[in-house]
Coordinates of C-alpha atoms and ligand atoms in Angstrom, one line a residue:
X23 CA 36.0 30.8 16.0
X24 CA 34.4 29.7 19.4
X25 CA 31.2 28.2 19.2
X26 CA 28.4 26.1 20.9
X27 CA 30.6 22.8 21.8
X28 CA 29.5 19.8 20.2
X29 CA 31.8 17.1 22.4
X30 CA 29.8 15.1 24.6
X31 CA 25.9 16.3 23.8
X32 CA 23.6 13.9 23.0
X33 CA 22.6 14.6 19.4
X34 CA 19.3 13.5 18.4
X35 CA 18.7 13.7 14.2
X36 CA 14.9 12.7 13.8
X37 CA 14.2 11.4 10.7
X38 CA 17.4 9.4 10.5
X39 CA 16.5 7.1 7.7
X40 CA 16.0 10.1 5.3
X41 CA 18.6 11.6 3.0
X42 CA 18.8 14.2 4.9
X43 CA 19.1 12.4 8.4
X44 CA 21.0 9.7 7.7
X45 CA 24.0 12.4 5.7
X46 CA 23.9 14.1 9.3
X47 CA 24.4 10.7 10.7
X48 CA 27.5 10.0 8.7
X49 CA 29.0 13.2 9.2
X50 CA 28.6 13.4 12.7
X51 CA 30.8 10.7 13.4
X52 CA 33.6 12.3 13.1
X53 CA 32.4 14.6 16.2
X54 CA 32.6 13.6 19.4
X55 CA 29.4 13.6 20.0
X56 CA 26.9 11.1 21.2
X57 CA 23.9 10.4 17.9
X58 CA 20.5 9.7 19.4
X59 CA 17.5 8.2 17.0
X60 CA 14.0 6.3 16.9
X61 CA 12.4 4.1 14.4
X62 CA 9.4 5.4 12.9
X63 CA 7.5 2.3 14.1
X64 CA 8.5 3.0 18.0
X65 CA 7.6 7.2 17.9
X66 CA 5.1 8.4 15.6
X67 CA 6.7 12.4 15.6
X68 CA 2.8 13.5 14.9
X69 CA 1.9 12.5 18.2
X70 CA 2.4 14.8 21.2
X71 CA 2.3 11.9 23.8
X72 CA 4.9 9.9 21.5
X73 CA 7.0 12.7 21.5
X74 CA 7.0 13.6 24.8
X75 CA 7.6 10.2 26.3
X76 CA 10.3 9.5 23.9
X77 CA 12.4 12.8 24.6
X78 CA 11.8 12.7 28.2
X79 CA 13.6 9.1 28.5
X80 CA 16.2 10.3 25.6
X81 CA 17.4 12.5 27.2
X82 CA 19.2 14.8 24.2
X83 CA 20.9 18.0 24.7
X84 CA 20.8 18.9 21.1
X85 CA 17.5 17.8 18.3
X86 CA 18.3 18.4 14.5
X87 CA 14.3 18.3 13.0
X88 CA 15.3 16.1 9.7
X89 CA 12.2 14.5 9.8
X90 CA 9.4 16.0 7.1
X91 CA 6.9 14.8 4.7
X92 CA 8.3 15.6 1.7
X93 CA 8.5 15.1 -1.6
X94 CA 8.3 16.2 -5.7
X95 CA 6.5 18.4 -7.3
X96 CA 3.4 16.4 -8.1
X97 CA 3.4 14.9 -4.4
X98 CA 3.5 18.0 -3.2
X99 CA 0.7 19.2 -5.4
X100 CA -1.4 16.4 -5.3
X101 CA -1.0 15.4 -1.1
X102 CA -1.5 18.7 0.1
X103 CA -3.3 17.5 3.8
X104 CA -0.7 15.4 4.7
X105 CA 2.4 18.0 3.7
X106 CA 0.4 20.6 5.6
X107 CA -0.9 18.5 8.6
X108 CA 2.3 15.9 9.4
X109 CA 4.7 18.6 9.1
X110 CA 3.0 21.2 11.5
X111 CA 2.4 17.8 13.9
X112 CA 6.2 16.9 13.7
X113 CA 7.5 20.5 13.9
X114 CA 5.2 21.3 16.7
X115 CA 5.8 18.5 19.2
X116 CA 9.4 18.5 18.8
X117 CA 9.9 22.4 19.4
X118 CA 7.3 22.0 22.2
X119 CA 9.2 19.5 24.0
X120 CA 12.7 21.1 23.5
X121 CA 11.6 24.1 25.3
X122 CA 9.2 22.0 28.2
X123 CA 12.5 19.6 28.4
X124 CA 15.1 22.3 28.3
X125 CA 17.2 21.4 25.4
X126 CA 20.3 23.4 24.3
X127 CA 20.1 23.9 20.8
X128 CA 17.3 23.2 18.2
X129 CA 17.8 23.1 14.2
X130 CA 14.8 22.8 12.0
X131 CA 14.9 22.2 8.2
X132 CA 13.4 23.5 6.0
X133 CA 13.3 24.5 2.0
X134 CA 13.9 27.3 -0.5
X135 CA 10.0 26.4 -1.7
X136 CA 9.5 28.8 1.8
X137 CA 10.0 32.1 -0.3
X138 CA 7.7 33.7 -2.7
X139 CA 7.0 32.5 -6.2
X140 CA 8.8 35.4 -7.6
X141 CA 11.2 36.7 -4.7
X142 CA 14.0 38.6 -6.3
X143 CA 16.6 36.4 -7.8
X144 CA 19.0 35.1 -5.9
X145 CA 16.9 34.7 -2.8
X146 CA 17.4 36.6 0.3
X147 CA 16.4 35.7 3.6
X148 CA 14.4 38.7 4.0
X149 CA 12.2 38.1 1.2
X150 CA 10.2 35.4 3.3
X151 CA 6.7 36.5 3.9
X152 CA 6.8 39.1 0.8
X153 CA 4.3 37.7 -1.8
X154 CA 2.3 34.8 -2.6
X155 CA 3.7 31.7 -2.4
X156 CA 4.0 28.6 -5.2
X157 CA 0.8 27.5 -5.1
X158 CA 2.2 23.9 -6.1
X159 CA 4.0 23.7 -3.0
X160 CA 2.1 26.3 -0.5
X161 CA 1.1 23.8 1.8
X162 CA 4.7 22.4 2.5
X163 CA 5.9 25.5 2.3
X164 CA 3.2 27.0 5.0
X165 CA 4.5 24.2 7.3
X166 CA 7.8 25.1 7.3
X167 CA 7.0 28.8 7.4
X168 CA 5.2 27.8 10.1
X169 CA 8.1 25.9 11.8
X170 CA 10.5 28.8 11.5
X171 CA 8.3 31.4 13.4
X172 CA 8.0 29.0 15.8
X173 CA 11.7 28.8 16.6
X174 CA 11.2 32.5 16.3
X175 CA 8.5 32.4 18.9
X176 CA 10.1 30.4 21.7
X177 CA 13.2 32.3 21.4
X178 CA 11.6 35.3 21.9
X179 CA 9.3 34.6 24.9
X180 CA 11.5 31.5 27.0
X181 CA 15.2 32.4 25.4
X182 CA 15.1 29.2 23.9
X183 CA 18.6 28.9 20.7
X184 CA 16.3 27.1 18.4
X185 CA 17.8 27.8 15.1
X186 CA 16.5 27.4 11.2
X187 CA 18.1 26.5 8.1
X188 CA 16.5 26.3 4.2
X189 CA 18.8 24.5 1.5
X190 CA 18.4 24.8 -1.8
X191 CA 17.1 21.2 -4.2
X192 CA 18.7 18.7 -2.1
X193 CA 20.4 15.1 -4.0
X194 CA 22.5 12.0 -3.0
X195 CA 22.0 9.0 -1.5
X196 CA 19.0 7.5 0.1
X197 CA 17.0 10.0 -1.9
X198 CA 13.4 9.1 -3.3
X199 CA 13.9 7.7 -6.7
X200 CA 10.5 7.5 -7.1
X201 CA 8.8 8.3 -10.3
X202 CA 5.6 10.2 -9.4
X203 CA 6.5 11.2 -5.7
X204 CA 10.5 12.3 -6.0
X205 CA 12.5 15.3 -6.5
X206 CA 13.4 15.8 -10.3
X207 CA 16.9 14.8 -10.0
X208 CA 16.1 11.4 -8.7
X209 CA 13.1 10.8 -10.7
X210 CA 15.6 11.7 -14.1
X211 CA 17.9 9.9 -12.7
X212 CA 15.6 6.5 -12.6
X213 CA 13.8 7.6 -16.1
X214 CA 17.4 8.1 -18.2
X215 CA 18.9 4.5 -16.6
X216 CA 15.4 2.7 -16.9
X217 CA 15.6 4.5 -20.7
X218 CA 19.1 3.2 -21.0
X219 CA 19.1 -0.2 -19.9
X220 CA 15.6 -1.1 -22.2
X221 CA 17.4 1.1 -25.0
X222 CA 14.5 3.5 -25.2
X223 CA 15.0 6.2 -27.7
X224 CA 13.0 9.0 -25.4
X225 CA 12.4 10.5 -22.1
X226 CA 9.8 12.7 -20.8
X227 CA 10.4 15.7 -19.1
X228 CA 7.6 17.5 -17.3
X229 CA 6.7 21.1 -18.0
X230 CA 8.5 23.3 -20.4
X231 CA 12.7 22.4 -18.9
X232 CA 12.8 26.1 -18.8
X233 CA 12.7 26.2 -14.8
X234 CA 16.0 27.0 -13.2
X235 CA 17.0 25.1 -10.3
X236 CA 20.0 25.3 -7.4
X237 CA 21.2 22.0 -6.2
X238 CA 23.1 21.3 -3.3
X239 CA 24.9 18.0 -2.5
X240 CA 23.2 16.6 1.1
X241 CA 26.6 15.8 1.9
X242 CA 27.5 19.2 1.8
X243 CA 24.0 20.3 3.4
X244 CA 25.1 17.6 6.3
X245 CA 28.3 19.8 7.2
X246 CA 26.6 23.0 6.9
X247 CA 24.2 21.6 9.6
X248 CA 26.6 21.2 11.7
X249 CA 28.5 24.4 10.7
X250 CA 25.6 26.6 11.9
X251 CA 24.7 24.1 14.9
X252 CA 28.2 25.7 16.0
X253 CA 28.0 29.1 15.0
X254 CA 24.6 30.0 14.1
X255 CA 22.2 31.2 17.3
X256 CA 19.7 33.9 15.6
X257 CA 16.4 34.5 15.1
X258 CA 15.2 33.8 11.1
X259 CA 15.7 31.4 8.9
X260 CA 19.3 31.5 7.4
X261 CA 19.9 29.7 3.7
X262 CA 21.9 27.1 2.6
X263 CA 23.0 26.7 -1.4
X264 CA 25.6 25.3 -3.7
X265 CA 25.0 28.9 -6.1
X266 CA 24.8 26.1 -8.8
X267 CA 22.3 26.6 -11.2
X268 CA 20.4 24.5 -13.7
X269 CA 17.8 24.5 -16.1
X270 CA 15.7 21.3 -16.1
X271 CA 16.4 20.5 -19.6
X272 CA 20.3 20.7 -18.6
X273 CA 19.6 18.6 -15.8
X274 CA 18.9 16.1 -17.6
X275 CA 21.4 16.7 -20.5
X276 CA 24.1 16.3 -17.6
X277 CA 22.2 13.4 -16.3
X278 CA 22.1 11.6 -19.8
X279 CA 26.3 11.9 -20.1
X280 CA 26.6 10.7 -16.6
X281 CA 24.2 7.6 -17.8
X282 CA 25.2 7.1 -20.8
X283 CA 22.1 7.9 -22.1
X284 CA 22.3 8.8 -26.4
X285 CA 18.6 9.0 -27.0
X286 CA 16.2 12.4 -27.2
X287 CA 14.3 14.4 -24.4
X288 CA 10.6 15.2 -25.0
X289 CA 8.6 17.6 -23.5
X290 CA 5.3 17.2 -21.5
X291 CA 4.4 21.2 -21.1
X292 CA 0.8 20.0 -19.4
X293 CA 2.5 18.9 -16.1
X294 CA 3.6 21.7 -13.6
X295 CA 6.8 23.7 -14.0
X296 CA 6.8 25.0 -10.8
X297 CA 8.4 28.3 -9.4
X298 CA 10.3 29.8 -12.7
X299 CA 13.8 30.6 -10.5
X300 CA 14.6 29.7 -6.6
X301 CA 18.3 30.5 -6.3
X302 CA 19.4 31.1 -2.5
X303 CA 21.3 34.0 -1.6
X304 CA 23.5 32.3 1.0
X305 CA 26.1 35.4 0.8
X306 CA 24.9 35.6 5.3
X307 CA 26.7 31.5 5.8
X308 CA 29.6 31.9 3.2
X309 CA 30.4 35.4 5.4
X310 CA 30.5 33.0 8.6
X311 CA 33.2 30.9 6.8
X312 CA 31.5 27.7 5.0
X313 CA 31.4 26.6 1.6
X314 CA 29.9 24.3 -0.3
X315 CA 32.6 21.3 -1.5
X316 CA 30.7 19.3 -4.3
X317 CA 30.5 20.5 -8.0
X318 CA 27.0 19.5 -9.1
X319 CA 29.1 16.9 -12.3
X320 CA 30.7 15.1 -9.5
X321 CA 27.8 15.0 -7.2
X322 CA 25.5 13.2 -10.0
X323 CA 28.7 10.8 -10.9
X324 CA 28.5 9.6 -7.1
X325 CA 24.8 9.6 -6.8
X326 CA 24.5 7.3 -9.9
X327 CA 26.7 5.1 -8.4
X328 CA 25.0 4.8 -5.3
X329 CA 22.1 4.3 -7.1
X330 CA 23.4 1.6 -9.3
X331 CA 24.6 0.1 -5.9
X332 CA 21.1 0.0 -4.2
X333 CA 19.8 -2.1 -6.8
X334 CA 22.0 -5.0 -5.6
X335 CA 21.0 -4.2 -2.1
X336 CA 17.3 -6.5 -2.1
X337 CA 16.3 -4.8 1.2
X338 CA 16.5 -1.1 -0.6
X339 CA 13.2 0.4 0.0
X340 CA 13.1 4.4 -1.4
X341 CA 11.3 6.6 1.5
X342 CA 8.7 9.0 1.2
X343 CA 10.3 11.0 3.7
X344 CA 13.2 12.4 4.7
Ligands
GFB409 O1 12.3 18.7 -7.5 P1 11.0 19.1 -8.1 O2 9.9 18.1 -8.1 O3 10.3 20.3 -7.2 O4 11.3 19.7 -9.5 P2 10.5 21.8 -7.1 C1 10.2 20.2 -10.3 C2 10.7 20.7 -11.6 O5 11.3 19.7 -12.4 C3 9.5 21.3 -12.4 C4 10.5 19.5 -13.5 O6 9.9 22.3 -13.2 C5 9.1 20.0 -13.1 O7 8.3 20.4 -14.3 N1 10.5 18.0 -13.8 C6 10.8 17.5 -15.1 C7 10.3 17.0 -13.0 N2 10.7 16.2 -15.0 C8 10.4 15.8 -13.8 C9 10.1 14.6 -13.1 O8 10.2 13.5 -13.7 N3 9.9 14.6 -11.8 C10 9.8 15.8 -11.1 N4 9.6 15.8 -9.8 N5 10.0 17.0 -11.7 C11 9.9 21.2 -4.7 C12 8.8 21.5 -3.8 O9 9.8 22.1 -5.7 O10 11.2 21.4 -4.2 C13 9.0 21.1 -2.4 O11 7.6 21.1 -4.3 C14 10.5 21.3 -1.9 O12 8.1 21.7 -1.6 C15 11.5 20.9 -2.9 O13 10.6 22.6 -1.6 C16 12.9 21.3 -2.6 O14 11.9 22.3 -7.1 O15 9.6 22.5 -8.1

């Protein structure tokens, strides 16, 4: 299947340090392409100028927008300005300089959290824009609403191939294992070996464990990026999912074998359980020919390992961001 040609482009990834970012990084070396990225402390992405400047010099063909404030349920519930405000900034500037610069191809990320609270299960691209949103994560997910339309928008009036993709919950290494700011799979992860290792006998688990969840490998995410950065040049989001689903409370019973974990689970129903379902229909990629490779039991195997692995690495900082 012919497709935009990846040999030779200068590929920028912003936000290279972040799970996301830096899976794109490994997987792009084995395409002959030329990576491209910029320290945080050299380009601040919420500042036109900075952006500007720095793409003019860089010179990419291609930008993948990897780059986000993200985070957990409580973070995002509980930092709503900053999700709102550095994501629009970072979105903004970038897609703005593509199109003054005259990039080839743009690909923004995004998230499932985009669709309505209660879309139709699974969750199909058309549903965006349907009902009201999560209110736990509105702001983030008004960003990257935001960010989409704007692809939209400046392929519609300057013909620009700026492209989106939403994954589904997103693990593996370099995530945030962060207690009160990470993803649950992270934050159970940390929890059930911090439980393990001081042999406590229990481990919280906020809200009911009743929400269902689709997780999807980053490594797997990082070849479906560049899947659709070869064959995917439409307007609209398209999603990206493993179609592995999990309640919380299995989460972390599959977490607690992968651990070794033999003590209870309790409950803490007073913190948020979020959205009750967000499943991604991703029936419109599959069609095109990709698949997802990692089974969600092997993925946590790895991940722990990883993790175990960063402990003995003293530099190991876990960031905000991706
Ligand atoms: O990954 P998570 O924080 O965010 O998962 P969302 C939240 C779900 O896991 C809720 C439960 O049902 C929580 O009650 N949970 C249980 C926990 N224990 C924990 C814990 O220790 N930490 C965390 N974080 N959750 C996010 C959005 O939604 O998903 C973002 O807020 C983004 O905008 C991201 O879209 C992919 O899946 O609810």
């Amino acid at each position: 299947m012919a497709g935009f040609d990846l040999s030779g482009r200068r590929i920028w990834v912003a936000g290279h340090r972040g799970m996301v970012g830096s899976a794109l990084c490994r997987r792009l070396e084995s395409e002959k392409c030329e990576v491209i990225t910029v320290d945080r402390e050299l380009v601040d992405l919420r500042r036109q100028g900075d952006v500007e400047e720095w793409m003019s010099n860089a010179h990419p063909d291609v930008v993948v927008i990897a780059a986000a404030t993200v985070g957990g349920i409580m973070a995002n519930d509980s930092r709503p300005a900053e999700f709102l405000y550095d994501n629009l900034l970072i979105e903004t500037n970038i897609i703005h300089s593509a199109w003054q610069l005259g990039l080839d191809k743009l690909l923004l990320l995004g998230s499932t959290c985009i669709y309505p609270r209660l879309a139709p299960q699974p969750i199909a691209e058309d549903s965006l824009l349907s009902g009201p949103l999560e209110p736990t994560n509105e702001w983030y997910a008004i960003a990257k609403i935001a960010g989409i339309k704007l692809c939209d928008a400046y392929r519609r009036q300057h013909g620009c191939d700026f492209v989106s993709a939403q994954p589904a919950n997103l693990y593996g290494p370099h995530d945030n294992f962060d207690l009160q700011s990470g993803h649950v799979l992270p934050a159970l992860m940390r929890k059930i070996h911090d439980a393990n290792v001081s042999r406590t006998q229990k481990v919280e688990i906020w809200g009911t464990g009743n929400p269902l969840r689709e997780f999807l490998h980053v490594d797997d995410l990082a070849d479906a990026l560049v899947f659709l950065l070869r064959h995917y040049n439409q307007s609209g989001q398209i999603n990206v999912g493993s179609g592995e689903e999990v309640s919380i409370a299995k989460l972390a019973a599959m977490i607690g074998e992968v651990v070794g974990y033999t003590g209870e689970f309790s409950f803490a129903p007073d913190k948020p359980d979020g959205p009750p379902r967000k499943l991604a229909d991703s029936r419109r990629l599959k069609a095109m020919g990709w698949q997802p490779q990692t089974r969600l039991v092997e993925g946590l195997q790895s991940t722990y390992r990883w993790y175990l692995d960063s402990m003995q690495r003293p530099q190991t900082t876990f960031p905000p961001t991706t």
